[in-house]
């Protein structure tokens, strides 16, 4: 098939070039070289030195080339229609973005499981990680397994016999989908990874609308290490010429950049101990000569993960959402700065006629002035009013001034909170989870539970460890608070 496709492209190109009298020179990599009769090269006066080994072949690079050719003028990328069976909330009012942009209107895809009770007080909102979608659990409209399939269902960690579960796609903004369902207050807001960050932000923005909070493998402010990892992914993606500064939708998608970005991400999602046990130093074929393409089993694993993801996610979404994660900071000083930006941008929103001032809905713009309703205790006073238990502290890892700033920023969150960390997580280190829990306690929250899991699955533990992660979630939702 590859050879036939090449010959078709070759002869088409040859015809075009002949018409313009331009000689064509086309060299193939060894693994795609067709078996054609070669003409004998003219003899030279000097004899070239020959290598003792034949030239290396690069089948992985050739495969990427073939994929690029197949996408040229081909069908639309699969990520556009990968999710089915969802409901759609349509918000007709404009959404103001923090850095001045305005969405005139927006849609939120969401899926639900279980039944909303008569009082409408048993709803749980699940907020996803960067690569997750609203499809957290299978249902009759989409029977494919969801990304949290084993955690949601009758009698499971998030029990659909007791709770009405909502999962939305990621978008910045207010609780459009829950308002749409007539729900004024959530029983709990649950999130892992980026979703854990969103859960913290939701509890800060709408403290009167959430009864419980669960944050798993997240952070209260992005660390330089995770920023560096995401920066590298973005640089690789933007280096793909097919990215074309974001204008690729009517052309070839930057699948090579996406694939490599995902491989970098996968390295940060799992842990060395797991890969040592799972792959070791085993090679795909022990008898083959060393190759620069995937050779060791760990390499083939990364290659598979990258290939599987590269056309299932919008590259621009990866760029902008990952950058938003970098900017995430719940410190008081950062929130005050953000509030000033929003005040200026809100004036722009009204000035340019996006929405009349009389119709502006403050809840959609997340006005940070609301934080002034709950005075933040100082470090000294909070230490005397916090829980009677003594907790191991890791707050000395950063300066006292920075910690006080974060304590003040998080002090508005006073609802029962569960924080989960994983010792082998290198992307959102366990001490960042301790930081959330301890800053909440110092800020006056007397109902904070922190669990640190000894799991070898790294950041992805929240997707895998049903016993420990699932058990902690179930306990907090049904018994906590």
PDB file of C-alpha atoms in Angstrom, residues 8-308:
ATOM      1  CA  UNK A   8       0.877   7.579  -7.526  1.00  0.00           C
ATOM      2  CA  UNK A   9       2.274  10.665  -5.810  1.00  0.00           C
ATOM      3  CA  UNK A  10       5.593  10.310  -7.643  1.00  0.00           C
ATOM      4  CA  UNK A  11       4.116  10.142 -11.123  1.00  0.00           C
ATOM      5  CA  UNK A  12       1.694  12.987 -10.383  1.00  0.00           C
ATOM      6  CA  UNK A  13       4.574  15.156  -9.233  1.00  0.00           C
ATOM      7  CA  UNK A  14       6.658  14.140 -12.230  1.00  0.00           C
ATOM      8  CA  UNK A  15       3.910  15.146 -14.647  1.00  0.00           C
ATOM      9  CA  UNK A  16       3.603  18.557 -13.024  1.00  0.00           C
ATOM     10  CA  UNK A  17       7.333  19.183 -13.008  1.00  0.00           C
ATOM     11  CA  UNK A  18       7.756  18.042 -16.615  1.00  0.00           C
ATOM     12  CA  UNK A  19       5.129  20.574 -17.659  1.00  0.00           C
ATOM     13  CA  UNK A  20       7.269  23.331 -16.210  1.00  0.00           C
ATOM     14  CA  UNK A  21      10.536  21.840 -17.384  1.00  0.00           C
ATOM     15  CA  UNK A  22      11.922  21.501 -13.860  1.00  0.00           C
ATOM     16  CA  UNK A  23      13.984  18.365 -13.185  1.00  0.00           C
ATOM     17  CA  UNK A  24      12.687  16.267 -10.287  1.00  0.00           C
ATOM     18  CA  UNK A  25      14.963  14.811  -7.664  1.00  0.00           C
ATOM     19  CA  UNK A  26      13.184  12.611  -5.103  1.00  0.00           C
ATOM     20  CA  UNK A  27      15.039  10.478  -2.575  1.00  0.00           C
ATOM     21  CA  UNK A  28      13.309   7.828  -0.503  1.00  0.00           C
ATOM     22  CA  UNK A  29      14.331   6.504   2.898  1.00  0.00           C
ATOM     23  CA  UNK A  30      15.608   2.911   2.712  1.00  0.00           C
ATOM     24  CA  UNK A  31      12.465   1.379   4.253  1.00  0.00           C
ATOM     25  CA  UNK A  32      10.248   2.937   1.564  1.00  0.00           C
ATOM     26  CA  UNK A  33      12.622   2.491  -1.388  1.00  0.00           C
ATOM     27  CA  UNK A  34      10.666   0.802  -4.229  1.00  0.00           C
ATOM     28  CA  UNK A  35      12.290  -2.072  -5.993  1.00  0.00           C
ATOM     29  CA  UNK A  36      13.102  -0.219  -9.220  1.00  0.00           C
ATOM     30  CA  UNK A  37      15.831  -0.919 -11.733  1.00  0.00           C
ATOM     31  CA  UNK A  38      18.580   1.586 -11.018  1.00  0.00           C
ATOM     32  CA  UNK A  39      20.795   2.950 -13.725  1.00  0.00           C
ATOM     33  CA  UNK A  40      24.517   2.451 -13.312  1.00  0.00           C
ATOM     34  CA  UNK A  41      26.256   5.514 -11.995  1.00  0.00           C
ATOM     35  CA  UNK A  42      29.163   6.798 -14.041  1.00  0.00           C
ATOM     36  CA  UNK A  43      32.576   5.709 -12.848  1.00  0.00           C
ATOM     37  CA  UNK A  44      34.587   8.183 -10.818  1.00  0.00           C
ATOM     38  CA  UNK A  45      38.299   8.583 -10.479  1.00  0.00           C
ATOM     39  CA  UNK A  46      38.131   8.250  -6.727  1.00  0.00           C
ATOM     40  CA  UNK A  47      36.748   5.248  -4.863  1.00  0.00           C
ATOM     41  CA  UNK A  48      34.451   6.208  -1.983  1.00  0.00           C
ATOM     42  CA  UNK A  49      34.999   4.468   1.348  1.00  0.00           C
ATOM     43  CA  UNK A  50      32.183   2.089   2.203  1.00  0.00           C
ATOM     44  CA  UNK A  51      30.713   1.564   5.664  1.00  0.00           C
ATOM     45  CA  UNK A  52      31.105  -1.857   7.223  1.00  0.00           C
ATOM     46  CA  UNK A  53      27.373  -1.791   8.108  1.00  0.00           C
ATOM     47  CA  UNK A  54      24.420  -0.978   5.836  1.00  0.00           C
ATOM     48  CA  UNK A  55      22.729   2.419   6.330  1.00  0.00           C
ATOM     49  CA  UNK A  56      20.354   2.626   9.274  1.00  0.00           C
ATOM     50  CA  UNK A  57      16.688   2.596   8.450  1.00  0.00           C
ATOM     51  CA  UNK A  58      14.178   4.767  10.342  1.00  0.00           C
ATOM     52  CA  UNK A  59      10.758   3.133  10.026  1.00  0.00           C
ATOM     53  CA  UNK A  60       9.262   5.350  12.758  1.00  0.00           C
ATOM     54  CA  UNK A  61      10.142   8.510  10.831  1.00  0.00           C
ATOM     55  CA  UNK A  62       8.891   6.979   7.591  1.00  0.00           C
ATOM     56  CA  UNK A  63       5.620   6.106   9.302  1.00  0.00           C
ATOM     57  CA  UNK A  64       5.181   9.724  10.372  1.00  0.00           C
ATOM     58  CA  UNK A  65       5.815  10.825   6.791  1.00  0.00           C
ATOM     59  CA  UNK A  66       3.184   8.428   5.529  1.00  0.00           C
ATOM     60  CA  UNK A  67       0.704   9.679   8.129  1.00  0.00           C
ATOM     61  CA  UNK A  68       1.320  13.266   7.029  1.00  0.00           C
ATOM     62  CA  UNK A  69       0.698  12.349   3.379  1.00  0.00           C
ATOM     63  CA  UNK A  70      -2.484  10.484   4.288  1.00  0.00           C
ATOM     64  CA  UNK A  71      -3.821  13.538   6.139  1.00  0.00           C
ATOM     65  CA  UNK A  72      -3.110  15.916   3.258  1.00  0.00           C
ATOM     66  CA  UNK A  73      -6.561  16.649   1.915  1.00  0.00           C
ATOM     67  CA  UNK A  74      -7.964  13.668   3.791  1.00  0.00           C
ATOM     68  CA  UNK A  75     -10.782  13.433   6.365  1.00  0.00           C
ATOM     69  CA  UNK A  76     -11.079  15.751   9.324  1.00  0.00           C
ATOM     70  CA  UNK A  77      -9.071  14.808  12.466  1.00  0.00           C
ATOM     71  CA  UNK A  78     -10.832  12.273  14.651  1.00  0.00           C
ATOM     72  CA  UNK A  79     -10.772  14.490  17.748  1.00  0.00           C
ATOM     73  CA  UNK A  80     -13.661  16.532  16.368  1.00  0.00           C
ATOM     74  CA  UNK A  81     -16.153  13.681  16.703  1.00  0.00           C
ATOM     75  CA  UNK A  82     -14.584  11.475  19.335  1.00  0.00           C
ATOM     76  CA  UNK A  83     -17.261  12.205  21.998  1.00  0.00           C
ATOM     77  CA  UNK A  84     -20.855  11.123  21.424  1.00  0.00           C
ATOM     78  CA  UNK A  85     -23.930  10.827  23.580  1.00  0.00           C
ATOM     79  CA  UNK A  86     -23.482  14.078  25.488  1.00  0.00           C
ATOM     80  CA  UNK A  87     -25.962  16.822  26.344  1.00  0.00           C
ATOM     81  CA  UNK A  88     -25.254  20.420  25.458  1.00  0.00           C
ATOM     82  CA  UNK A  89     -25.758  23.531  27.512  1.00  0.00           C
ATOM     83  CA  UNK A  90     -25.774  26.736  25.450  1.00  0.00           C
ATOM     84  CA  UNK A  91     -24.941  29.994  27.188  1.00  0.00           C
ATOM     85  CA  UNK A  92     -26.174  32.971  25.189  1.00  0.00           C
ATOM     86  CA  UNK A  93     -24.506  35.714  27.231  1.00  0.00           C
ATOM     87  CA  UNK A  94     -20.877  36.722  26.605  1.00  0.00           C
ATOM     88  CA  UNK A  95     -18.069  35.317  28.729  1.00  0.00           C
ATOM     89  CA  UNK A  96     -15.286  37.686  29.710  1.00  0.00           C
ATOM     90  CA  UNK A  97     -11.814  36.137  29.786  1.00  0.00           C
ATOM     91  CA  UNK A  98      -9.228  37.294  32.307  1.00  0.00           C
ATOM     92  CA  UNK A  99      -6.839  38.681  29.709  1.00  0.00           C
ATOM     93  CA  UNK A 100      -9.386  40.750  27.811  1.00  0.00           C
ATOM     94  CA  UNK A 101     -10.902  38.367  25.291  1.00  0.00           C
ATOM     95  CA  UNK A 102     -14.650  37.843  25.062  1.00  0.00           C
ATOM     96  CA  UNK A 103     -16.619  34.790  23.983  1.00  0.00           C
ATOM     97  CA  UNK A 104     -19.945  36.156  22.660  1.00  0.00           C
ATOM     98  CA  UNK A 105     -21.536  32.850  23.686  1.00  0.00           C
ATOM     99  CA  UNK A 106     -20.349  29.358  24.499  1.00  0.00           C
ATOM    100  CA  UNK A 107     -21.446  25.741  24.741  1.00  0.00           C
ATOM    101  CA  UNK A 108     -20.661  23.196  27.443  1.00  0.00           C
ATOM    102  CA  UNK A 109     -20.943  19.479  26.749  1.00  0.00           C
ATOM    103  CA  UNK A 110     -21.912  17.470  29.805  1.00  0.00           C
ATOM    104  CA  UNK A 111     -23.049  13.971  30.777  1.00  0.00           C
ATOM    105  CA  UNK A 112     -24.966  12.773  33.825  1.00  0.00           C
ATOM    106  CA  UNK A 113     -25.527   9.574  35.789  1.00  0.00           C
ATOM    107  CA  UNK A 114     -27.980   8.739  38.562  1.00  0.00           C
ATOM    108  CA  UNK A 115     -31.114  10.666  39.544  1.00  0.00           C
ATOM    109  CA  UNK A 116     -31.498  14.153  40.957  1.00  0.00           C
ATOM    110  CA  UNK A 117     -33.553  13.968  44.156  1.00  0.00           C
ATOM    111  CA  UNK A 118     -36.582  16.113  44.917  1.00  0.00           C
ATOM    112  CA  UNK A 119     -34.577  18.609  46.980  1.00  0.00           C
ATOM    113  CA  UNK A 120     -31.893  18.789  44.264  1.00  0.00           C
ATOM    114  CA  UNK A 121     -29.171  18.544  46.897  1.00  0.00           C
ATOM    115  CA  UNK A 122     -27.465  15.267  45.872  1.00  0.00           C
ATOM    116  CA  UNK A 123     -25.550  16.563  42.829  1.00  0.00           C
ATOM    117  CA  UNK A 124     -21.815  15.985  42.439  1.00  0.00           C
ATOM    118  CA  UNK A 125     -19.772  17.865  39.841  1.00  0.00           C
ATOM    119  CA  UNK A 126     -16.711  16.071  38.458  1.00  0.00           C
ATOM    120  CA  UNK A 127     -14.080  18.301  36.892  1.00  0.00           C
ATOM    121  CA  UNK A 128     -11.645  16.676  34.496  1.00  0.00           C
ATOM    122  CA  UNK A 129      -7.931  16.663  33.914  1.00  0.00           C
ATOM    123  CA  UNK A 130      -6.447  18.217  30.800  1.00  0.00           C
ATOM    124  CA  UNK A 131      -7.043  15.208  28.559  1.00  0.00           C
ATOM    125  CA  UNK A 132     -10.342  14.114  30.057  1.00  0.00           C
ATOM    126  CA  UNK A 133     -13.786  14.722  28.609  1.00  0.00           C
ATOM    127  CA  UNK A 134     -17.335  14.742  29.913  1.00  0.00           C
ATOM    128  CA  UNK A 135     -17.449  10.986  29.260  1.00  0.00           C
ATOM    129  CA  UNK A 136     -16.360   9.810  32.709  1.00  0.00           C
ATOM    130  CA  UNK A 137     -18.662   6.769  32.726  1.00  0.00           C
ATOM    131  CA  UNK A 138     -20.446   4.673  30.086  1.00  0.00           C
ATOM    132  CA  UNK A 139     -24.209   5.014  29.651  1.00  0.00           C
ATOM    133  CA  UNK A 140     -26.889   4.047  27.166  1.00  0.00           C
ATOM    134  CA  UNK A 141     -26.089   6.931  24.811  1.00  0.00           C
ATOM    135  CA  UNK A 142     -22.384   6.087  24.782  1.00  0.00           C
ATOM    136  CA  UNK A 143     -21.473   2.581  25.876  1.00  0.00           C
ATOM    137  CA  UNK A 144     -17.724   3.098  25.561  1.00  0.00           C
ATOM    138  CA  UNK A 145     -15.902   2.992  28.924  1.00  0.00           C
ATOM    139  CA  UNK A 146     -15.305   6.411  30.454  1.00  0.00           C
ATOM    140  CA  UNK A 147     -12.038   7.674  31.925  1.00  0.00           C
ATOM    141  CA  UNK A 148     -13.339   7.039  35.501  1.00  0.00           C
ATOM    142  CA  UNK A 149     -15.429   3.999  34.587  1.00  0.00           C
ATOM    143  CA  UNK A 150     -14.690   1.914  37.692  1.00  0.00           C
ATOM    144  CA  UNK A 151     -15.196   4.801  40.115  1.00  0.00           C
ATOM    145  CA  UNK A 152     -18.733   5.853  39.147  1.00  0.00           C
ATOM    146  CA  UNK A 153     -21.832   3.668  39.357  1.00  0.00           C
ATOM    147  CA  UNK A 154     -24.265   1.892  41.704  1.00  0.00           C
ATOM    148  CA  UNK A 155     -22.491   1.137  44.987  1.00  0.00           C
ATOM    149  CA  UNK A 156     -19.113   2.403  43.689  1.00  0.00           C
ATOM    150  CA  UNK A 157     -16.889   5.212  44.965  1.00  0.00           C
ATOM    151  CA  UNK A 158     -19.255   7.828  43.563  1.00  0.00           C
ATOM    152  CA  UNK A 159     -22.489   5.975  44.139  1.00  0.00           C
ATOM    153  CA  UNK A 160     -25.146   6.712  41.525  1.00  0.00           C
ATOM    154  CA  UNK A 161     -27.752   5.098  43.790  1.00  0.00           C
ATOM    155  CA  UNK A 162     -27.247   8.084  46.094  1.00  0.00           C
ATOM    156  CA  UNK A 163     -25.909  10.879  43.939  1.00  0.00           C
ATOM    157  CA  UNK A 164     -26.673  12.648  40.689  1.00  0.00           C
ATOM    158  CA  UNK A 165     -23.299  12.916  38.973  1.00  0.00           C
ATOM    159  CA  UNK A 166     -22.405  15.571  36.402  1.00  0.00           C
ATOM    160  CA  UNK A 167     -19.200  15.741  34.376  1.00  0.00           C
ATOM    161  CA  UNK A 168     -18.525  18.670  32.043  1.00  0.00           C
ATOM    162  CA  UNK A 169     -15.947  19.382  29.404  1.00  0.00           C
ATOM    163  CA  UNK A 170     -13.300  21.938  30.321  1.00  0.00           C
ATOM    164  CA  UNK A 171     -14.109  25.590  29.709  1.00  0.00           C
ATOM    165  CA  UNK A 172     -13.444  28.725  31.664  1.00  0.00           C
ATOM    166  CA  UNK A 173     -16.531  30.311  33.140  1.00  0.00           C
ATOM    167  CA  UNK A 174     -19.402  30.005  35.578  1.00  0.00           C
ATOM    168  CA  UNK A 175     -21.580  27.028  36.497  1.00  0.00           C
ATOM    169  CA  UNK A 176     -23.612  27.250  33.341  1.00  0.00           C
ATOM    170  CA  UNK A 177     -24.477  23.590  33.149  1.00  0.00           C
ATOM    171  CA  UNK A 178     -25.573  23.250  36.823  1.00  0.00           C
ATOM    172  CA  UNK A 179     -27.698  26.382  36.630  1.00  0.00           C
ATOM    173  CA  UNK A 180     -29.230  24.856  33.531  1.00  0.00           C
ATOM    174  CA  UNK A 181     -30.309  21.832  35.588  1.00  0.00           C
ATOM    175  CA  UNK A 182     -31.829  23.944  38.345  1.00  0.00           C
ATOM    176  CA  UNK A 183     -29.208  23.005  40.945  1.00  0.00           C
ATOM    177  CA  UNK A 184     -28.341  25.775  43.372  1.00  0.00           C
ATOM    178  CA  UNK A 185     -25.893  23.884  45.574  1.00  0.00           C
ATOM    179  CA  UNK A 186     -23.652  20.900  44.924  1.00  0.00           C
ATOM    180  CA  UNK A 187     -23.196  18.110  47.425  1.00  0.00           C
ATOM    181  CA  UNK A 188     -19.551  17.995  46.322  1.00  0.00           C
ATOM    182  CA  UNK A 189     -17.092  19.223  43.743  1.00  0.00           C
ATOM    183  CA  UNK A 190     -14.559  16.528  42.814  1.00  0.00           C
ATOM    184  CA  UNK A 191     -11.474  16.950  40.645  1.00  0.00           C
ATOM    185  CA  UNK A 192      -8.147  15.299  39.903  1.00  0.00           C
ATOM    186  CA  UNK A 193      -5.035  16.806  38.299  1.00  0.00           C
ATOM    187  CA  UNK A 194      -6.204  19.978  36.520  1.00  0.00           C
ATOM    188  CA  UNK A 195      -9.693  19.087  37.743  1.00  0.00           C
ATOM    189  CA  UNK A 196      -8.406  19.332  41.320  1.00  0.00           C
ATOM    190  CA  UNK A 197      -7.211  22.846  40.574  1.00  0.00           C
ATOM    191  CA  UNK A 198     -10.637  23.665  39.141  1.00  0.00           C
ATOM    192  CA  UNK A 199     -12.321  22.233  42.237  1.00  0.00           C
ATOM    193  CA  UNK A 200     -10.269  24.504  44.489  1.00  0.00           C
ATOM    194  CA  UNK A 201     -11.103  27.487  42.296  1.00  0.00           C
ATOM    195  CA  UNK A 202     -14.808  26.579  42.279  1.00  0.00           C
ATOM    196  CA  UNK A 203     -14.913  26.353  46.074  1.00  0.00           C
ATOM    197  CA  UNK A 204     -13.203  29.744  46.297  1.00  0.00           C
ATOM    198  CA  UNK A 205     -15.459  31.394  43.711  1.00  0.00           C
ATOM    199  CA  UNK A 206     -18.738  29.907  44.931  1.00  0.00           C
ATOM    200  CA  UNK A 207     -18.336  28.916  48.610  1.00  0.00           C
ATOM    201  CA  UNK A 208     -22.097  29.117  49.157  1.00  0.00           C
ATOM    202  CA  UNK A 209     -22.807  26.648  46.343  1.00  0.00           C
ATOM    203  CA  UNK A 210     -20.578  23.711  47.331  1.00  0.00           C
ATOM    204  CA  UNK A 211     -20.908  21.544  50.460  1.00  0.00           C
ATOM    205  CA  UNK A 212     -17.778  19.389  50.101  1.00  0.00           C
ATOM    206  CA  UNK A 213     -14.519  19.537  48.181  1.00  0.00           C
ATOM    207  CA  UNK A 214     -12.184  16.818  46.887  1.00  0.00           C
ATOM    208  CA  UNK A 215      -8.838  17.673  45.269  1.00  0.00           C
ATOM    209  CA  UNK A 216      -6.638  14.820  44.023  1.00  0.00           C
ATOM    210  CA  UNK A 217      -3.044  15.156  42.773  1.00  0.00           C
ATOM    211  CA  UNK A 218      -3.397  18.861  42.036  1.00  0.00           C
ATOM    212  CA  UNK A 219      -1.912  22.069  43.412  1.00  0.00           C
ATOM    213  CA  UNK A 220      -2.825  25.476  44.763  1.00  0.00           C
ATOM    214  CA  UNK A 221      -0.242  27.109  42.513  1.00  0.00           C
ATOM    215  CA  UNK A 222       1.732  25.638  39.649  1.00  0.00           C
ATOM    216  CA  UNK A 223       5.311  24.636  40.438  1.00  0.00           C
ATOM    217  CA  UNK A 224       8.258  25.530  38.139  1.00  0.00           C
ATOM    218  CA  UNK A 225       8.808  21.835  37.384  1.00  0.00           C
ATOM    219  CA  UNK A 226       5.304  21.250  36.030  1.00  0.00           C
ATOM    220  CA  UNK A 227       5.481  24.559  34.148  1.00  0.00           C
ATOM    221  CA  UNK A 228       8.735  23.386  32.552  1.00  0.00           C
ATOM    222  CA  UNK A 229       7.184  20.071  31.500  1.00  0.00           C
ATOM    223  CA  UNK A 230       4.212  21.775  29.864  1.00  0.00           C
ATOM    224  CA  UNK A 231       6.463  24.393  28.243  1.00  0.00           C
ATOM    225  CA  UNK A 232       8.499  21.641  26.596  1.00  0.00           C
ATOM    226  CA  UNK A 233       5.339  20.006  25.251  1.00  0.00           C
ATOM    227  CA  UNK A 234       4.162  23.290  23.780  1.00  0.00           C
ATOM    228  CA  UNK A 235       7.522  24.013  22.181  1.00  0.00           C
ATOM    229  CA  UNK A 236       7.589  20.593  20.511  1.00  0.00           C
ATOM    230  CA  UNK A 237       4.041  21.043  19.247  1.00  0.00           C
ATOM    231  CA  UNK A 238       4.624  24.551  17.912  1.00  0.00           C
ATOM    232  CA  UNK A 239       7.796  23.364  16.159  1.00  0.00           C
ATOM    233  CA  UNK A 240       5.688  21.148  13.907  1.00  0.00           C
ATOM    234  CA  UNK A 241       5.370  23.158  10.658  1.00  0.00           C
ATOM    235  CA  UNK A 242       1.821  21.869  10.237  1.00  0.00           C
ATOM    236  CA  UNK A 243       0.787  23.723  13.398  1.00  0.00           C
ATOM    237  CA  UNK A 244       1.010  26.853  11.240  1.00  0.00           C
ATOM    238  CA  UNK A 245       0.611  29.237  14.193  1.00  0.00           C
ATOM    239  CA  UNK A 246      -2.717  27.630  15.033  1.00  0.00           C
ATOM    240  CA  UNK A 247      -4.288  27.784  11.559  1.00  0.00           C
ATOM    241  CA  UNK A 248      -4.388  24.110  10.680  1.00  0.00           C
ATOM    242  CA  UNK A 249      -8.111  23.319  10.747  1.00  0.00           C
ATOM    243  CA  UNK A 250      -8.497  23.250   6.952  1.00  0.00           C
ATOM    244  CA  UNK A 251      -5.162  21.587   6.370  1.00  0.00           C
ATOM    245  CA  UNK A 252      -2.888  18.915   7.857  1.00  0.00           C
ATOM    246  CA  UNK A 253      -3.034  18.732  11.676  1.00  0.00           C
ATOM    247  CA  UNK A 254       0.298  18.848  13.533  1.00  0.00           C
ATOM    248  CA  UNK A 255       0.124  15.201  14.503  1.00  0.00           C
ATOM    249  CA  UNK A 256       3.911  14.764  14.804  1.00  0.00           C
ATOM    250  CA  UNK A 257       4.178  17.597  17.330  1.00  0.00           C
ATOM    251  CA  UNK A 258       1.161  16.296  19.228  1.00  0.00           C
ATOM    252  CA  UNK A 259       2.566  12.797  19.349  1.00  0.00           C
ATOM    253  CA  UNK A 260       5.907  13.929  20.739  1.00  0.00           C
ATOM    254  CA  UNK A 261       4.234  16.307  23.208  1.00  0.00           C
ATOM    255  CA  UNK A 262       2.157  13.427  24.514  1.00  0.00           C
ATOM    256  CA  UNK A 263       5.240  11.238  24.921  1.00  0.00           C
ATOM    257  CA  UNK A 264       6.822  13.956  27.076  1.00  0.00           C
ATOM    258  CA  UNK A 265       3.620  14.210  29.101  1.00  0.00           C
ATOM    259  CA  UNK A 266       3.430  10.431  29.576  1.00  0.00           C
ATOM    260  CA  UNK A 267       6.897  10.435  31.124  1.00  0.00           C
ATOM    261  CA  UNK A 268       5.576  12.806  33.790  1.00  0.00           C
ATOM    262  CA  UNK A 269       2.351  10.839  34.358  1.00  0.00           C
ATOM    263  CA  UNK A 270       3.896   7.585  35.543  1.00  0.00           C
ATOM    264  CA  UNK A 271       6.857   6.587  37.693  1.00  0.00           C
ATOM    265  CA  UNK A 272      10.229   4.922  37.352  1.00  0.00           C
ATOM    266  CA  UNK A 273       9.443   2.106  39.816  1.00  0.00           C
ATOM    267  CA  UNK A 274       6.382   1.067  37.799  1.00  0.00           C
ATOM    268  CA  UNK A 275       8.315   1.042  34.529  1.00  0.00           C
ATOM    269  CA  UNK A 276      11.160  -0.881  36.119  1.00  0.00           C
ATOM    270  CA  UNK A 277       8.709  -3.579  37.156  1.00  0.00           C
ATOM    271  CA  UNK A 278       6.621  -3.433  33.987  1.00  0.00           C
ATOM    272  CA  UNK A 279       9.241  -3.054  31.256  1.00  0.00           C
ATOM    273  CA  UNK A 280      12.694  -3.255  32.804  1.00  0.00           C
ATOM    274  CA  UNK A 281      15.363  -3.137  30.106  1.00  0.00           C
ATOM    275  CA  UNK A 282      13.531  -5.538  27.831  1.00  0.00           C
ATOM    276  CA  UNK A 283      13.604  -4.897  24.120  1.00  0.00           C
ATOM    277  CA  UNK A 284      10.886  -5.584  21.609  1.00  0.00           C
ATOM    278  CA  UNK A 285      13.169  -8.008  19.813  1.00  0.00           C
ATOM    279  CA  UNK A 286      16.260  -9.086  21.672  1.00  0.00           C
ATOM    280  CA  UNK A 287      17.936 -10.421  18.537  1.00  0.00           C
ATOM    281  CA  UNK A 288      17.659  -7.271  16.433  1.00  0.00           C
ATOM    282  CA  UNK A 289      20.416  -4.718  15.951  1.00  0.00           C
ATOM    283  CA  UNK A 290      20.145  -1.542  18.029  1.00  0.00           C
ATOM    284  CA  UNK A 291      17.811   1.017  16.460  1.00  0.00           C
ATOM    285  CA  UNK A 292      17.158   4.701  17.003  1.00  0.00           C
ATOM    286  CA  UNK A 293      13.446   4.121  16.517  1.00  0.00           C
ATOM    287  CA  UNK A 294      11.441   2.451  19.349  1.00  0.00           C
ATOM    288  CA  UNK A 295      13.488  -0.527  20.443  1.00  0.00           C
ATOM    289  CA  UNK A 296      13.187  -0.965  24.220  1.00  0.00           C
ATOM    290  CA  UNK A 297       9.703  -1.811  25.499  1.00  0.00           C
ATOM    291  CA  UNK A 298       9.532   1.513  27.338  1.00  0.00           C
ATOM    292  CA  UNK A 299      10.137   3.231  23.998  1.00  0.00           C
ATOM    293  CA  UNK A 300       7.414   1.267  22.244  1.00  0.00           C
ATOM    294  CA  UNK A 301       5.053   2.122  25.117  1.00  0.00           C
ATOM    295  CA  UNK A 302       5.708   5.858  24.774  1.00  0.00           C
ATOM    296  CA  UNK A 303       5.387   5.603  21.000  1.00  0.00           C
ATOM    297  CA  UNK A 304       2.017   3.886  21.340  1.00  0.00           C
ATOM    298  CA  UNK A 305       0.718   6.437  23.848  1.00  0.00           C
ATOM    299  CA  UNK A 306       1.774   9.322  21.611  1.00  0.00           C
ATOM    300  CA  UNK A 307       0.263   7.790  18.479  1.00  0.00           C
ATOM    301  CA  UNK A 308      -2.987   6.993  20.259  1.00  0.00           C
TER     302      UNK A 308
END
